[in-house]
């Protein structure tokens, strides 16, 4: 039987994942919400909702606008603040999820990024910190750190001084050259790259003649961005030697394989979770079947094979 | 929440812009809860309150307001629709012996199922239907079966001439608990005047089941999600 040889196991930053499927930050809450729908222990890992130093309500409504092949969001990093995430949300998640998670960290200043990322140093269930330098939806921060390679380099260096967890830097596609950003992160100590975050976009309410999103613009995600994400992940893969977690519009097992062929060690599933709450489960179940069809026995053999 | 494939039983026009769709195959739905339909050709699901639920059949009353709902009017009988059912927290049902239901325009829809259930529990139900004109006051005959029905229209074409808050004043004196659904300005006016009630809110949603934080509102207990902790909230907990 061919199927017996198929293995989904994937190594990420020295940690063995059962499969390369990770729920993307901002589309999976703090994880336990989805435990109502299926056993989330099947997931490779979960990247938690972006966390800041203080609690944030986020932007006024509407924060969501539909697009033909995706959506625009401008949530604005709503979260209960790092203290509550570390104590309450992580322990709540532990009741449903026995594996390690990725803590996603947002910020408005060097100090905030440093503070929040090192707040997880003693959290046993955190496998890595994902630095969100690419959120387009917060004023005076977020994406600013992810669009200038020199500022990004300084930020990564600062964070690495106090954050003891492996550091993943989540990059914005809203830059001239994403490889340059990845190189800057790598040369300043980043342990991995995740890409891509959302593309800037807007929609207009034709009757009201004003933007649908309260703050005018937001981040475009979903199936429509897949080819853009694929190309950028491939660019990053060719420029750096640290692992790349690929994301952007992945909606099925074929997309997962394509993203891995472009250079992703693991993938994150985002917007598709919002349309199909069982998306990650469906993908994990389909993956071995698709691998068999394509005669892939081991996922590591296809990473960056393109 | 359940992901179910529902089958369209009927999809008919009620007024110029309002349609009624019945779908079968729904396993659970409480008054005030909502469903999310995935309309072919669109990326995100669309949330709809449920106007009636019986023997696995849900009724949705929808107003054509944009391209999505326009497309819905063309859906034929027997079409299969990928749907998330039993979403959100609905109305409390044990609040009062003399409940008052206030519906504004298309917001009348979720009150129909609620009115029937309260009537079956032998509550003395009063229902106030509000709209711009008589045409907005849908399902008047059906609602008469469940309680005493009052009307208010902006143009005076049916019942009291004036808005919901003005019309509700005398009815508020006869109830200790009200349920309301309708446009935000109406809900806001009602809640500011009388906080002994429950309001069903509407919001643009990303997911509809609590994952994306796209529909969070501020409450006295911090942010809550319209899709998960709502869509029904206590008038006293909302910060308008």
XYZ file of C-alpha atoms in Angstrom:
546
model
C 0.000 0.000 0.000
C 1.438 3.320 -1.115
C -0.516 5.265 1.525
C 1.396 3.652 4.386
C 4.563 5.441 3.422
C 2.931 8.866 3.405
C 3.904 11.036 6.309
C 2.708 14.539 7.169
C 5.191 15.147 9.974
C 7.114 18.394 9.628
C 9.890 19.951 11.648
C 9.624 23.657 12.476
C 12.293 25.499 14.479
C 13.393 22.277 16.123
C 9.872 21.270 17.070
C 8.143 18.284 15.504
C 4.667 19.106 14.114
C 2.238 16.311 13.228
C 1.495 18.112 9.977
C 2.380 21.434 8.331
C -1.072 22.975 8.826
C -1.143 25.939 11.209
C -4.203 28.119 11.822
C -3.277 31.709 10.965
C -3.405 34.524 13.468
C -6.595 36.575 13.470
C -8.749 33.883 11.913
C -8.803 31.397 14.749
C -9.379 33.502 17.862
C -7.450 31.986 20.773
C -8.105 28.529 19.387
C -10.639 27.178 21.849
C -13.530 28.750 19.892
C -12.960 26.089 17.227
C -12.839 23.252 19.761
C -16.652 23.421 19.727
C -16.590 22.285 16.102
C -13.828 19.652 15.956
C -10.898 18.237 17.918
C -8.313 20.941 17.313
C -5.509 18.594 18.404
C -5.311 17.470 14.787
C -3.726 20.829 13.881
C 0.016 21.180 13.365
C -0.162 24.315 15.470
C -2.160 27.502 16.015
C -1.000 31.096 15.710
C -2.969 33.053 18.293
C -4.820 36.318 17.821
C -2.390 39.236 17.605
C -1.544 40.469 21.090
C -0.489 43.912 22.290
C 0.672 45.254 25.655
C -2.676 46.739 26.667
C -6.181 45.535 25.807
C -7.480 46.966 22.536
C -11.025 47.228 21.255
C -9.864 47.871 17.697
C -11.490 49.911 14.954
C -15.135 51.012 14.773
C -17.551 48.850 12.727
C -17.796 48.004 9.865
C -14.471 46.217 9.935
C -15.251 43.745 7.173
C -15.875 44.172 3.439
C -16.489 41.350 1.027
C -14.513 41.034 -2.217
C -15.152 38.800 -5.234
C -12.458 36.317 -4.181
C -11.782 37.226 -0.608
C -12.385 39.890 1.976
C -10.997 43.068 3.481
C -10.637 43.403 7.223
C -9.692 46.260 9.475
C -10.129 44.710 12.918
C -7.361 46.834 14.419
C -5.782 44.203 16.680
C -8.666 43.679 19.084
C -7.260 41.650 21.987
C -7.452 41.506 25.783
C -3.819 42.526 26.330
C -0.749 40.331 26.881
C -1.282 39.723 30.599
C -4.709 38.198 30.060
C -3.555 36.302 26.982
C -0.675 34.761 28.921
C -2.705 33.851 31.981
C -6.341 33.364 30.920
C -6.414 32.662 27.176
C -3.431 30.283 27.137
C -4.723 28.233 30.055
C -8.207 28.136 28.549
C -6.716 26.843 25.301
C -4.682 24.222 27.189
C -7.937 22.507 28.156
C -8.604 21.760 24.484
C -5.171 21.734 22.886
C -2.205 19.733 24.119
C 0.363 20.909 21.554
C 2.427 24.069 21.378
C 1.181 27.302 19.850
C 2.637 30.400 18.234
C 2.121 33.706 20.049
C 1.468 36.521 17.582
C 2.754 39.871 18.789
C 1.689 43.306 17.577
C 2.870 46.722 18.626
C 3.173 50.450 18.148
C 6.729 50.976 19.348
C 10.038 49.158 19.850
C 9.319 49.034 23.583
C 5.916 47.453 23.097
C 7.204 44.739 20.747
C 10.055 43.948 23.128
C 7.751 43.882 26.153
C 5.060 41.684 24.618
C 7.384 39.232 22.877
C 9.417 38.584 26.014
C 6.248 38.217 28.100
C 5.960 34.699 26.634
C 9.480 33.624 27.691
C 8.139 31.407 30.471
C 5.023 30.180 28.674
C 5.723 26.503 28.185
C 2.978 26.056 25.611
C 4.443 28.704 23.302
C 6.722 27.217 20.644
C 7.621 30.510 19.000
C 6.761 34.182 18.856
C 5.492 35.557 15.560
C 6.266 39.235 15.234
C 3.495 40.980 13.326
C 5.264 43.862 11.626
C 2.699 43.936 8.891
C -0.690 44.792 10.327
C -2.118 47.514 8.100
C -4.894 48.314 10.531
C -3.288 50.131 13.431
C -2.305 53.769 13.413
C 1.325 54.736 13.808
C 2.705 51.247 14.021
C 2.384 47.737 12.772
C 3.165 47.930 9.128
C 5.636 50.829 9.497
C 8.059 48.368 11.081
C 7.600 45.982 8.201
C 8.113 48.306 5.255
C 11.555 49.732 5.992
C 14.316 47.072 6.050
C 16.538 49.119 8.309
C 13.821 49.739 10.944
C 12.789 46.082 10.740
C 16.384 44.983 11.315
C 16.685 47.169 14.400
C 13.386 45.886 15.753
C 14.349 42.224 15.287
C 17.698 42.842 16.959
C 16.039 44.545 19.942
C 13.408 41.829 20.337
C 15.998 39.053 20.118
C 17.885 40.541 23.073
C 15.068 39.752 25.489
C 12.773 37.248 23.774
C 14.033 33.724 24.432
C 11.525 31.954 22.169
C 12.356 31.274 18.528
C 11.334 34.372 16.580
C 9.258 34.291 13.411
C 8.841 37.578 11.551
C 5.554 37.961 9.671
C 6.142 40.081 6.599
C 3.942 42.506 4.742
C 3.471 42.185 0.986
C 3.034 45.967 0.790
C 6.719 46.546 0.058
C 8.921 47.054 -2.990
C 11.073 43.984 -2.363
C 9.976 41.412 0.199
C 13.283 39.506 -0.062
C 15.108 42.539 1.213
C 12.827 42.579 4.270
C 13.372 38.853 4.842
C 17.140 39.244 4.567
C 17.121 42.089 7.063
C 15.106 39.983 9.514
C 17.425 37.000 9.024
C 20.667 38.925 9.386
C 19.399 40.458 12.634
C 18.590 37.136 14.220
C 15.125 36.039 13.082
C 14.661 32.271 13.261
C 11.908 32.081 10.654
C 9.765 34.117 8.287
C 6.021 33.919 7.782
C 4.462 35.540 4.740
C 2.351 37.060 3.498
C 0.112 39.257 5.595
C -2.773 41.045 3.862
C -2.515 43.360 0.866
C -3.890 46.864 1.281
C -7.293 47.298 -0.305
C -10.614 49.108 -0.147
C -14.258 48.736 -1.196
C -16.832 51.469 -1.718
C -20.474 51.394 -0.665
C -22.167 52.494 -3.891
C -25.262 53.888 -2.202
C -23.468 55.760 0.570
C -20.600 56.761 -1.788
C -18.038 56.128 0.913
C -15.707 53.287 1.907
C -17.374 50.184 3.340
C -14.698 49.916 6.043
C -15.022 52.542 8.785
C -11.357 53.487 8.617
C -11.366 53.651 4.816
C -9.012 50.811 3.946
C -7.982 47.431 5.259
C -6.149 44.216 4.502
C -7.233 42.116 1.553
C -7.004 38.349 2.047
C -8.504 35.138 0.724
C -8.225 33.034 -2.408
C -7.563 36.069 -4.617
C -4.132 36.698 -3.117
C -2.810 33.137 -3.494
C -0.689 33.697 -6.642
C 0.807 36.865 -5.136
C 1.608 35.037 -1.897
C 3.093 32.075 -3.767
C 5.478 34.280 -5.730
C 6.564 36.196 -2.635
C 7.140 33.028 -0.612
C 9.280 31.731 -3.471
C 11.256 35.003 -3.551
C 11.862 34.786 0.195
C 12.796 31.100 0.038
C 15.445 31.872 -2.571
C 16.935 34.697 -0.480
C 17.173 33.314 3.038
C 18.181 30.072 4.705
C 15.778 30.231 7.679
C 12.430 28.391 7.314
C 9.508 30.139 5.630
C 5.902 29.620 6.711
C 3.750 30.270 3.663
C 0.314 31.781 3.763
C -2.077 33.845 1.695
C -5.262 32.507 0.156
C -4.647 28.807 0.789
C -8.013 27.040 0.630
C -7.316 23.358 -0.044
C -4.679 20.610 0.013
C -3.542 21.393 -3.533
C -2.742 24.957 -2.498
C -0.784 23.592 0.481
C 1.395 21.475 -1.793
C 1.865 24.334 -4.247
C 2.902 26.671 -1.429
C 5.377 24.088 -0.120
C 6.821 23.616 -3.603
C 7.366 27.386 -3.663
C 9.475 27.061 -0.520
C 7.215 26.924 2.531
C 8.211 24.516 5.327
C 4.747 24.864 6.851
C 1.634 26.757 5.859
C -0.925 28.864 7.637
C -4.617 28.774 6.824
C -6.399 32.071 7.363
C -9.459 33.474 5.638
C -10.731 30.035 4.607
C -11.370 29.293 8.326
C -13.890 32.127 8.339
C -15.852 30.765 5.392
C -15.561 27.109 6.318
C -15.009 26.581 10.041
C -13.798 23.064 9.219
C -11.231 24.254 6.639
C -8.113 23.120 8.543
C -9.678 19.768 9.371
C -10.749 19.219 5.758
C -7.274 20.118 4.481
C -5.504 17.813 6.964
C -7.781 14.950 5.940
C -7.381 15.609 2.205
C -3.626 16.143 2.277
C -2.527 12.458 2.285
C -4.995 11.675 -0.512
C -3.670 14.514 -2.646
C -0.086 13.523 -1.838
C -0.801 9.997 -3.007
C -2.267 11.297 -6.261
C 0.869 13.351 -6.824
C 3.154 10.536 -5.631
C 4.578 12.535 -2.746
C 5.559 10.399 0.253
C 7.274 12.937 2.387
C 6.528 16.645 2.399
C 10.119 17.669 3.085
C 11.057 16.379 -0.368
C 8.924 19.024 -2.086
C 9.828 22.122 -0.066
C 11.206 24.643 -2.552
C 11.455 22.038 -5.327
C 10.188 24.457 -7.954
C -23.363 25.803 15.220
C -23.634 23.229 12.493
C -22.596 23.285 8.850
C -25.537 21.883 6.924
C -26.632 21.688 3.308
C -30.162 23.089 3.237
C -32.628 22.647 0.400
C -34.711 25.569 -0.848
C -38.425 24.827 -0.538
C -39.669 28.191 -1.773
C -38.395 31.699 -2.485
C -41.240 34.170 -2.926
C -41.788 37.880 -3.092
C -43.714 39.419 -0.165
C -43.546 43.113 -1.124
C -41.612 45.236 -3.646
C -38.256 44.598 -2.011
C -38.914 41.917 0.589
C -38.710 38.178 -0.083
C -39.365 35.057 1.938
C -37.234 31.932 1.558
C -37.958 28.577 3.173
C -35.168 26.010 3.493
C -35.343 22.451 4.807
C -32.779 20.277 6.567
C -31.967 22.488 9.549
C -31.336 20.511 12.745
C -31.591 23.204 15.410
C -32.601 26.855 15.705
C -33.757 28.933 18.685
C -35.669 32.234 18.501
C -33.219 35.082 17.872
C -30.458 32.866 16.520
C -29.305 33.302 12.933
C -27.976 31.381 9.946
C -25.251 32.154 7.435
C -25.901 31.272 3.827
C -23.122 30.799 1.282
C -24.666 32.237 -1.875
C -22.988 30.797 -4.997
C -20.668 33.361 -6.568
C -19.898 35.239 -3.337
C -16.885 34.818 -1.027
C -18.372 35.404 2.394
C -21.455 33.931 3.981
C -24.435 36.211 4.593
C -26.104 36.347 7.998
C -29.918 36.213 8.239
C -32.154 36.084 11.256
C -34.650 33.261 11.275
C -38.317 34.273 11.075
C -39.717 30.815 11.745
C -38.437 27.329 12.468
C -40.513 24.208 12.507
C -39.888 20.561 11.613
C -36.441 21.294 10.195
C -37.660 24.105 7.966
C -36.381 27.637 8.488
C -37.975 30.764 7.084
C -35.805 33.730 6.155
C -37.332 37.091 5.322
C -34.857 39.264 3.464
C -34.803 42.693 1.933
C -33.030 43.327 -1.353
C -30.366 45.870 -0.431
C -27.431 44.988 -2.665
C -26.005 42.554 -5.167
C -25.964 39.586 -2.805
C -29.616 39.784 -1.829
C -30.518 40.608 -5.456
C -28.824 37.384 -6.528
C -30.741 35.515 -3.812
C -34.072 36.388 -5.379
C -33.134 34.220 -8.382
C -32.475 31.097 -6.313
C -34.844 28.333 -7.409
C -36.714 25.675 -5.482
C -34.603 22.588 -4.666
C -31.342 24.553 -4.829
C -28.863 23.388 -2.192
C -27.326 26.038 0.031
C -24.258 25.507 2.234
C -25.416 27.008 5.553
C -24.147 27.480 9.090
C -27.157 27.011 11.359
C -27.969 27.681 15.006
C -25.599 30.644 15.265
C -25.396 33.112 18.130
C -27.256 33.547 21.382
C -30.960 34.211 20.897
C -33.706 35.790 23.005
C -34.279 34.740 26.608
C -37.687 33.143 26.837
C -38.523 33.222 30.518
C -38.203 36.941 31.140
C -41.757 38.104 31.536
C -45.442 37.173 31.591
C -46.344 40.313 29.639
C -43.649 40.754 27.003
C -43.695 43.518 24.420
C -42.153 42.842 21.007
C -41.070 45.840 18.913
C -40.071 45.295 15.304
C -38.894 47.946 12.884
C -39.054 47.179 9.153
C -37.197 43.998 8.242
C -36.376 43.708 11.966
C -39.878 42.295 12.386
C -38.568 38.998 10.969
C -36.923 37.383 14.045
C -39.830 38.467 16.258
C -42.267 36.165 14.458
C -40.644 32.949 15.703
C -40.213 34.555 19.126
C -43.883 35.632 19.231
C -45.069 32.105 18.443
C -42.892 30.508 21.104
C -43.965 33.053 23.745
C -47.610 32.529 22.754
C -47.188 28.752 23.091
C -45.783 29.331 26.558
C -49.025 31.165 27.363
C -47.492 34.589 27.766
C -49.663 37.607 27.156
C -47.845 39.004 24.116
C -48.102 42.538 22.722
C -46.455 43.309 19.393
C -45.619 46.730 17.988
C -44.791 46.827 14.284
C -43.064 49.960 13.002
C -42.050 51.195 9.583
C -41.972 54.085 7.194
C -45.289 53.056 5.636
C -47.879 50.282 5.740
C -45.907 48.218 3.206
C -43.051 47.833 5.711
C -45.318 46.147 8.253
C -44.875 42.559 7.114
C -46.677 39.458 8.439
C -49.434 41.414 10.198
C -52.034 38.643 9.891
C -49.687 35.896 11.084
C -48.624 37.909 14.122
C -52.258 38.535 15.151
C -52.436 34.811 16.030
C -49.805 35.259 18.740
C -50.849 38.452 20.483
C -52.302 41.911 20.377
C -50.712 43.803 17.485
C -50.135 47.580 17.287
C -48.866 49.594 14.345
C -46.838 52.754 13.873
C -45.777 54.331 10.598
C -43.837 57.486 9.794
C -46.423 58.537 7.200
C -49.450 57.467 9.209
C -50.599 54.998 6.533
C -51.183 52.370 9.223
C -51.815 52.848 12.936
C -50.062 55.496 15.027
C -48.333 58.257 13.040
C -44.832 58.547 14.449
C -41.747 56.575 15.354
C -41.246 53.431 17.420
C -40.234 55.205 20.608
C -43.302 57.464 20.560
C -45.574 54.528 19.842
C -43.948 52.404 22.552
C -44.502 54.904 25.371
C -47.965 53.733 26.411
C -47.062 50.057 25.819
C -43.935 50.330 27.989
C -46.277 51.012 30.945
C -47.922 47.615 30.456
C -44.778 45.496 30.290
C -41.734 44.715 32.407
C -39.697 43.336 29.514
C -39.437 44.096 25.829
C -37.698 42.533 22.826
C -36.719 44.714 19.872
C -35.160 44.324 16.465
C -34.851 47.007 13.813
C -32.657 49.839 12.573
C -29.876 50.996 14.925
C -31.334 54.499 15.554
C -34.596 52.848 16.672
C -32.828 50.410 19.015
C -30.684 53.182 20.418
C -33.709 55.389 21.136
C -35.577 52.519 22.807
C -32.618 51.465 24.960
C -31.959 55.018 26.151
C -35.593 55.390 27.156
C -36.087 51.960 28.713
C -33.284 49.522 29.530
C -35.473 46.594 30.584
C -35.290 44.860 27.269
C -33.319 42.763 24.805
C -32.135 44.074 21.465
C -31.205 42.002 18.449
C -28.380 43.706 16.549
C -27.151 43.533 12.990
C -23.526 43.779 11.816
C -21.243 43.179 8.866
C -19.670 39.826 9.702
C -16.585 38.032 8.521
C -17.234 34.559 9.872
C -20.442 34.547 11.962
C -19.110 32.201 14.651
C -16.686 34.217 16.759
C -13.345 33.757 15.027
C -12.544 37.010 13.247
C -13.654 39.765 15.674
C -15.171 41.572 12.694
C -18.414 42.414 14.497
C -17.292 43.311 18.032
C -19.196 46.013 19.856
C -18.391 47.738 23.110
C -20.480 46.791 26.129
C -20.400 47.494 29.853
C -18.491 44.193 30.214
C -15.930 44.936 27.499
C -16.028 43.997 23.819
C -18.564 41.375 22.753
C -19.118 39.791 19.360
C -22.510 40.332 17.717
C -22.207 36.857 16.154
C -21.211 34.947 19.282
C -22.276 36.668 22.530
C -25.125 38.256 20.483
C -26.915 39.000 18.253
C -29.285 39.548 21.200
C -27.981 41.851 23.942
C -29.507 43.370 27.068
C -30.428 47.001 26.471
C -28.635 47.762 29.747
C -25.253 46.383 28.618
C -24.927 48.281 25.352
C -22.797 51.405 25.072
C -24.258 53.441 22.256
